[in-house]
Amino acid sequence: MSSFTIPGSDLRVNSTPDLPREDLLSFPAFKIWFATLRRSLARQQNPSHEFHHDPYILRRIDIQSIDRFGGGRLGFIKLTADVSNAGGEKLPGSVFLRGGSVGMLLVLQPDDIPASEERGKRAILTIQPRIPAGSLAFPEIPAGMLDESGTFAGGAAKEIEEETGLCVQQSELTDMTALTLQSVQESADGEILQQAVYPSAGGSDEFTPLFLCQKRMPRREIEELQGKLTGLRDHGEKITLKVVPLENLWKEGLRDGKTLAAWALYRGLQQEGRI
């Protein structure tokens, strides 16, 4: 076990021997999480804040374990954050730190149907093993983690191509989460979170912007996607595509939170005439 402080503060971090301070401080997921939490805690200085009379303080971080990807790149961190007030009350602080990911609602329409019509539209689901869910055939919209170099939209376009074989330009993507947040009235002194959905905010920092891509294609090409084997085989991805009627997406992907969130945003934005 090693111990160090975060530069510019007296916050102590107790770390495992395999996670040097430099690796932790340069890990994008940690930087985003730490900055977001500090901003939220700082809001308690406002006399109108419900915790102002006995504010919570981040007192210590304990790193429990880490996972690295190929090449030694830091992937996941499991930590506990001691966040408590002077009265000794603690907030739940077990965190699975993994950073941002992207999800894509890919809507295909046969080009022999007028673009203004909803009938005939299809959505793409990927069927693949998800061991944490205990499944070898989990249905979900195309999604993936971001590497350290990608923008969200660029990462989304890359994931679509890797998981479906379809080449999509970044300019063809609509960020449904950002578009929705434009119409949400948020307090000027409110929390500053990512423009994304949080699939499991009680245990993970993961945030997922949801993008929409609508493409018109020959009907034959859409049909040929059914059952297609895709994914990066050398990365252990074993993906089968499933093409479903768009109106059935919420039923076909009901176990996947990001699929249901993408469906809800699509329908909401559509009702408002924004997509």
CSV table of C-alpha atoms in Angstrom, one decimal:
chain,number,residue,atom,x,y,z
A,1,MET,CA,0.0,0.0,0.0
A,2,SER,CA,1.3,3.5,-0.9
A,3,SER,CA,0.0,6.8,0.2
A,4,PHE,CA,0.1,10.3,-1.3
A,5,THR,CA,-1.8,13.6,-1.5
A,6,ILE,CA,-3.5,15.2,-4.4
A,7,PRO,CA,-1.5,18.2,-5.7
A,8,GLY,CA,-3.1,21.5,-4.5
A,9,SER,CA,-4.9,19.9,-1.6
A,10,ASP,CA,-4.3,17.9,1.6
A,11,LEU,CA,-6.5,15.0,0.4
A,12,ARG,CA,-4.8,11.7,1.1
A,13,VAL,CA,-5.1,8.8,-1.3
A,14,ASN,CA,-4.2,5.3,-0.1
A,15,SER,CA,-3.3,3.4,-3.2
A,16,THR,CA,-2.4,-0.2,-4.2
A,17,PRO,CA,1.3,-0.7,-5.1
A,18,ASP,CA,0.4,-1.3,-8.8
A,19,LEU,CA,-1.1,2.2,-9.2
A,20,PRO,CA,1.5,5.0,-9.0
A,21,ARG,CA,0.3,8.5,-8.3
A,22,GLU,CA,1.1,9.7,-11.9
A,23,ASP,CA,-1.1,7.0,-13.4
A,24,LEU,CA,-4.0,7.9,-11.2
A,25,LEU,CA,-3.7,11.6,-11.7
A,26,SER,CA,-3.5,11.2,-15.5
A,27,PHE,CA,-6.4,8.8,-15.8
A,28,PRO,CA,-9.3,10.7,-17.5
A,29,ALA,CA,-12.0,8.9,-15.6
A,30,PHE,CA,-10.5,9.9,-12.3
A,31,LYS,CA,-9.9,13.5,-13.3
A,32,ILE,CA,-13.5,14.0,-14.5
A,33,TRP,CA,-15.0,12.3,-11.4
A,34,PHE,CA,-12.7,14.1,-8.9
A,35,ALA,CA,-13.4,17.6,-10.5
A,36,THR,CA,-17.1,16.9,-10.7
A,37,LEU,CA,-17.4,15.8,-7.0
A,38,ARG,CA,-15.3,18.8,-5.8
A,39,ARG,CA,-17.6,21.2,-7.7
A,40,SER,CA,-20.7,19.6,-6.1
A,41,LEU,CA,-19.2,19.7,-2.6
A,42,ALA,CA,-18.3,23.4,-3.1
A,43,ARG,CA,-21.9,24.2,-3.7
A,44,GLN,CA,-22.6,23.6,0.0
A,45,GLN,CA,-21.1,27.0,0.7
A,46,ASN,CA,-24.3,28.6,-0.5
A,47,PRO,CA,-26.5,29.3,2.5
A,48,SER,CA,-29.5,28.0,0.6
A,49,HIS,CA,-27.9,24.6,0.2
A,50,GLU,CA,-29.6,21.8,2.2
A,51,PHE,CA,-26.3,20.7,3.6
A,52,HIS,CA,-24.9,24.2,4.3
A,53,HIS,CA,-25.3,23.9,8.1
A,54,ASP,CA,-23.1,20.8,8.3
A,55,PRO,CA,-21.3,20.3,4.9
A,56,TYR,CA,-19.9,17.1,3.7
A,57,ILE,CA,-16.2,16.9,3.0
A,58,LEU,CA,-14.1,14.5,0.9
A,59,ARG,CA,-11.7,13.3,3.5
A,60,ARG,CA,-9.9,10.3,2.0
A,61,ILE,CA,-9.8,8.1,-1.1
A,62,ASP,CA,-8.8,4.4,-0.8
A,63,ILE,CA,-7.9,2.6,-4.0
A,64,GLN,CA,-9.0,-1.1,-3.6
A,65,SER,CA,-8.0,-2.6,-7.0
A,66,ILE,CA,-7.3,-1.8,-10.7
A,67,ASP,CA,-7.6,-3.5,-14.0
A,68,ARG,CA,-5.4,-2.7,-17.0
A,69,PHE,CA,-6.2,-3.3,-20.7
A,70,GLY,CA,-3.8,-4.5,-23.4
A,71,GLY,CA,-0.5,-2.6,-23.4
A,72,GLY,CA,-0.8,-1.7,-19.7
A,73,ARG,CA,-3.4,1.0,-20.3
A,74,LEU,CA,-5.4,1.8,-17.1
A,75,GLY,CA,-8.9,0.5,-17.6
A,76,PHE,CA,-11.0,0.3,-14.3
A,77,ILE,CA,-10.5,1.4,-10.8
A,78,LYS,CA,-12.4,0.3,-7.7
A,79,LEU,CA,-12.2,2.8,-4.9
A,80,THR,CA,-14.0,4.1,-1.8
A,81,ALA,CA,-14.4,7.8,-1.0
A,82,ASP,CA,-14.8,8.9,2.6
A,83,VAL,CA,-17.4,11.7,2.3
A,84,SER,CA,-18.7,12.7,5.7
A,85,ASN,CA,-19.8,15.7,7.7
A,86,ALA,CA,-18.7,17.0,11.1
A,87,GLY,CA,-21.6,15.0,12.7
A,88,GLY,CA,-20.1,11.8,11.5
A,89,GLU,CA,-22.7,11.1,8.8
A,90,LYS,CA,-21.2,9.4,5.8
A,91,LEU,CA,-22.5,9.3,2.2
A,92,PRO,CA,-22.2,6.0,0.3
A,93,GLY,CA,-18.8,6.1,-1.4
A,94,SER,CA,-18.1,2.8,-3.1
A,95,VAL,CA,-17.1,3.7,-6.7
A,96,PHE,CA,-16.4,1.6,-9.8
A,97,LEU,CA,-14.5,4.1,-11.9
A,98,ARG,CA,-14.6,3.4,-15.7
A,99,GLY,CA,-15.2,6.7,-17.4
A,100,GLY,CA,-17.3,7.7,-20.4
A,101,SER,CA,-18.9,5.5,-23.0
A,102,VAL,CA,-21.1,6.2,-26.0
A,103,GLY,CA,-24.4,4.6,-27.2
A,104,MET,CA,-25.8,4.9,-30.7
A,105,LEU,CA,-29.4,4.6,-31.9
A,106,LEU,CA,-28.9,3.5,-35.5
A,107,VAL,CA,-32.2,4.0,-37.5
A,108,LEU,CA,-32.3,2.6,-41.0
A,109,GLN,CA,-35.1,3.4,-43.5
A,110,PRO,CA,-35.6,1.7,-46.9
A,111,ASP,CA,-35.0,4.3,-49.6
A,112,ASP,CA,-38.2,3.2,-51.4
A,113,ILE,CA,-40.2,4.8,-48.6
A,114,PRO,CA,-40.7,8.6,-48.3
A,115,ALA,CA,-38.2,10.0,-45.8
A,116,SER,CA,-41.0,11.8,-43.9
A,117,GLU,CA,-42.7,8.5,-43.0
A,118,GLU,CA,-42.0,6.4,-39.9
A,119,ARG,CA,-43.2,3.1,-41.4
A,120,GLY,CA,-40.6,0.6,-42.3
A,121,LYS,CA,-37.9,2.1,-40.1
A,122,ARG,CA,-35.6,-0.4,-38.5
A,123,ALA,CA,-33.2,-0.2,-35.6
A,124,ILE,CA,-29.9,-2.1,-35.1
A,125,LEU,CA,-29.3,-4.2,-32.0
A,126,THR,CA,-26.0,-6.0,-31.2
A,127,ILE,CA,-26.3,-9.4,-29.6
A,128,GLN,CA,-23.1,-10.3,-27.7
A,129,PRO,CA,-21.8,-11.9,-24.5
A,130,ARG,CA,-22.0,-9.7,-21.4
A,131,ILE,CA,-20.4,-11.8,-18.6
A,132,PRO,CA,-21.2,-9.2,-15.8
A,133,ALA,CA,-24.9,-9.8,-16.7
A,134,GLY,CA,-24.4,-13.5,-16.9
A,135,SER,CA,-25.4,-13.5,-20.5
A,136,LEU,CA,-23.9,-14.9,-23.7
A,137,ALA,CA,-26.5,-13.1,-25.9
A,138,PHE,CA,-27.3,-9.7,-24.5
A,139,PRO,CA,-29.3,-7.4,-26.8
A,140,GLU,CA,-28.4,-3.7,-26.8
A,141,ILE,CA,-27.8,-0.7,-29.1
A,142,PRO,CA,-24.2,-0.4,-30.4
A,143,ALA,CA,-22.0,1.1,-27.7
A,144,GLY,CA,-18.5,1.2,-26.4
A,145,MET,CA,-16.0,2.8,-24.1
A,146,LEU,CA,-14.0,5.9,-25.3
A,147,ASP,CA,-10.3,5.8,-25.6
A,148,GLU,CA,-8.2,8.7,-24.4
A,149,SER,CA,-8.0,10.3,-27.8
A,150,GLY,CA,-11.5,10.3,-29.1
A,151,THR,CA,-14.2,12.9,-29.0
A,152,PHE,CA,-17.6,11.6,-28.1
A,153,ALA,CA,-19.1,12.0,-31.6
A,154,GLY,CA,-15.9,10.6,-33.2
A,155,GLY,CA,-16.0,7.7,-30.8
A,156,ALA,CA,-19.6,7.0,-31.6
A,157,ALA,CA,-18.9,6.9,-35.4
A,158,LYS,CA,-16.0,4.5,-34.7
A,159,GLU,CA,-18.1,2.2,-32.6
A,160,ILE,CA,-20.8,2.1,-35.3
A,161,GLU,CA,-18.3,1.0,-37.9
A,162,GLU,CA,-16.6,-1.6,-35.5
A,163,GLU,CA,-19.9,-3.1,-34.4
A,164,THR,CA,-22.0,-3.0,-37.5
A,165,GLY,CA,-19.6,-2.6,-40.4
A,166,LEU,CA,-21.5,0.6,-41.5
A,167,CYS,CA,-19.3,3.6,-42.2
A,168,VAL,CA,-20.9,6.7,-40.6
A,169,GLN,CA,-19.5,10.2,-40.8
A,170,GLN,CA,-19.3,12.2,-37.5
A,171,SER,CA,-21.4,14.9,-39.2
A,172,GLU,CA,-24.3,12.4,-39.6
A,173,LEU,CA,-24.7,12.0,-35.8
A,174,THR,CA,-27.1,13.9,-33.5
A,175,ASP,CA,-26.2,14.1,-29.9
A,176,MET,CA,-29.7,13.4,-28.4
A,177,THR,CA,-28.6,14.0,-24.8
A,178,ALA,CA,-27.1,17.4,-25.5
A,179,LEU,CA,-30.1,18.3,-27.7
A,180,THR,CA,-32.5,17.4,-24.9
A,181,LEU,CA,-30.6,19.3,-22.3
A,182,GLN,CA,-30.9,22.5,-24.3
A,183,SER,CA,-34.6,22.5,-23.4
A,184,VAL,CA,-34.2,21.7,-19.7
A,185,GLN,CA,-34.2,24.6,-17.3
A,186,GLU,CA,-31.3,24.0,-14.9
A,187,SER,CA,-30.4,26.3,-12.0
A,188,ALA,CA,-27.5,28.6,-12.7
A,189,ASP,CA,-25.9,27.5,-9.4
A,190,GLY,CA,-26.7,23.8,-9.9
A,191,GLU,CA,-24.4,20.9,-10.3
A,192,ILE,CA,-22.3,20.6,-13.5
A,193,LEU,CA,-22.5,17.1,-14.7
A,194,GLN,CA,-21.7,15.5,-18.1
A,195,GLN,CA,-24.2,15.9,-21.0
A,196,ALA,CA,-25.0,12.2,-20.8
A,197,VAL,CA,-27.1,9.6,-19.0
A,198,TYR,CA,-25.7,7.8,-15.9
A,199,PRO,CA,-26.7,4.1,-16.1
A,200,SER,CA,-25.7,3.2,-12.6
A,201,ALA,CA,-25.1,6.4,-10.6
A,202,GLY,CA,-25.3,4.5,-7.3
A,203,GLY,CA,-22.1,2.6,-7.9
A,204,SER,CA,-20.3,3.8,-11.0
A,205,ASP,CA,-19.1,7.1,-12.6
A,206,GLU,CA,-19.9,5.8,-16.1
A,207,PHE,CA,-21.7,8.4,-18.2
A,208,THR,CA,-23.1,7.8,-21.7
A,209,PRO,CA,-24.0,10.4,-24.3
A,210,LEU,CA,-26.6,8.9,-26.6
A,211,PHE,CA,-26.3,9.6,-30.3
A,212,LEU,CA,-28.8,9.2,-33.2
A,213,CYS,CA,-27.8,8.2,-36.7
A,214,GLN,CA,-30.6,8.0,-39.4
A,215,LYS,CA,-29.7,6.5,-42.7
A,216,ARG,CA,-31.6,5.7,-45.9
A,217,MET,CA,-30.4,2.5,-47.6
A,218,PRO,CA,-31.6,0.0,-50.2
A,219,ARG,CA,-34.0,-2.4,-48.6
A,220,ARG,CA,-31.8,-5.3,-49.6
A,221,GLU,CA,-28.8,-3.9,-47.8
A,222,ILE,CA,-30.8,-3.5,-44.6
A,223,GLU,CA,-32.0,-7.1,-44.8
A,224,GLU,CA,-28.5,-8.3,-45.3
A,225,LEU,CA,-27.5,-7.0,-41.9
A,226,GLN,CA,-29.8,-9.4,-40.2
A,227,GLY,CA,-27.6,-12.0,-38.4
A,228,LYS,CA,-24.3,-10.5,-39.6
A,229,LEU,CA,-21.3,-11.4,-37.5
A,230,THR,CA,-19.2,-8.3,-36.6
A,231,GLY,CA,-17.0,-6.8,-33.9
A,232,LEU,CA,-13.2,-6.8,-33.5
A,233,ARG,CA,-12.4,-10.5,-33.2
A,234,ASP,CA,-8.9,-9.8,-32.1
A,235,HIS,CA,-10.3,-7.8,-29.1
A,236,GLY,CA,-12.6,-10.7,-28.1
A,237,GLU,CA,-15.7,-9.1,-29.6
A,238,LYS,CA,-18.3,-11.7,-30.8
A,239,ILE,CA,-21.2,-9.6,-32.1
A,240,THR,CA,-24.3,-10.7,-34.1
A,241,LEU,CA,-26.5,-8.0,-35.5
A,242,LYS,CA,-30.3,-8.0,-35.1
A,243,VAL,CA,-32.5,-5.8,-37.2
A,244,VAL,CA,-35.8,-5.0,-35.5
A,245,PRO,CA,-38.8,-2.7,-36.3
A,246,LEU,CA,-38.1,0.7,-34.7
A,247,GLU,CA,-41.5,0.6,-33.0
A,248,ASN,CA,-40.5,-2.6,-31.2
A,249,LEU,CA,-37.1,-1.4,-30.0
A,250,TRP,CA,-38.3,-0.7,-26.5
A,251,LYS,CA,-39.5,-4.3,-26.1
A,252,GLU,CA,-36.5,-6.0,-27.9
A,253,GLY,CA,-34.0,-4.1,-25.8
A,254,LEU,CA,-35.9,-3.8,-22.5
A,255,ARG,CA,-33.1,-5.2,-20.3
A,256,ASP,CA,-30.6,-2.6,-21.5
A,257,GLY,CA,-30.8,0.8,-19.8
A,258,LYS,CA,-29.1,2.8,-22.5
A,259,THR,CA,-31.4,1.3,-25.2
A,260,LEU,CA,-34.5,2.4,-23.2
A,261,ALA,CA,-33.0,5.8,-22.6
A,262,ALA,CA,-32.2,6.2,-26.3
A,263,TRP,CA,-35.7,5.2,-27.2
A,264,ALA,CA,-37.2,7.7,-24.7
A,265,LEU,CA,-35.0,10.6,-26.0
A,266,TYR,CA,-35.8,9.7,-29.6
A,267,ARG,CA,-39.5,9.7,-29.0
A,268,GLY,CA,-39.4,12.8,-26.9
A,269,LEU,CA,-37.4,14.8,-29.3
A,270,GLN,CA,-39.6,13.6,-32.2
A,271,GLN,CA,-42.7,14.7,-30.4
A,272,GLU,CA,-41.2,18.2,-30.0
A,273,GLY,CA,-40.3,18.3,-33.7
A,274,ARG,CA,-36.6,18.5,-33.0
A,275,ILE,CA,-35.4,15.5,-35.0
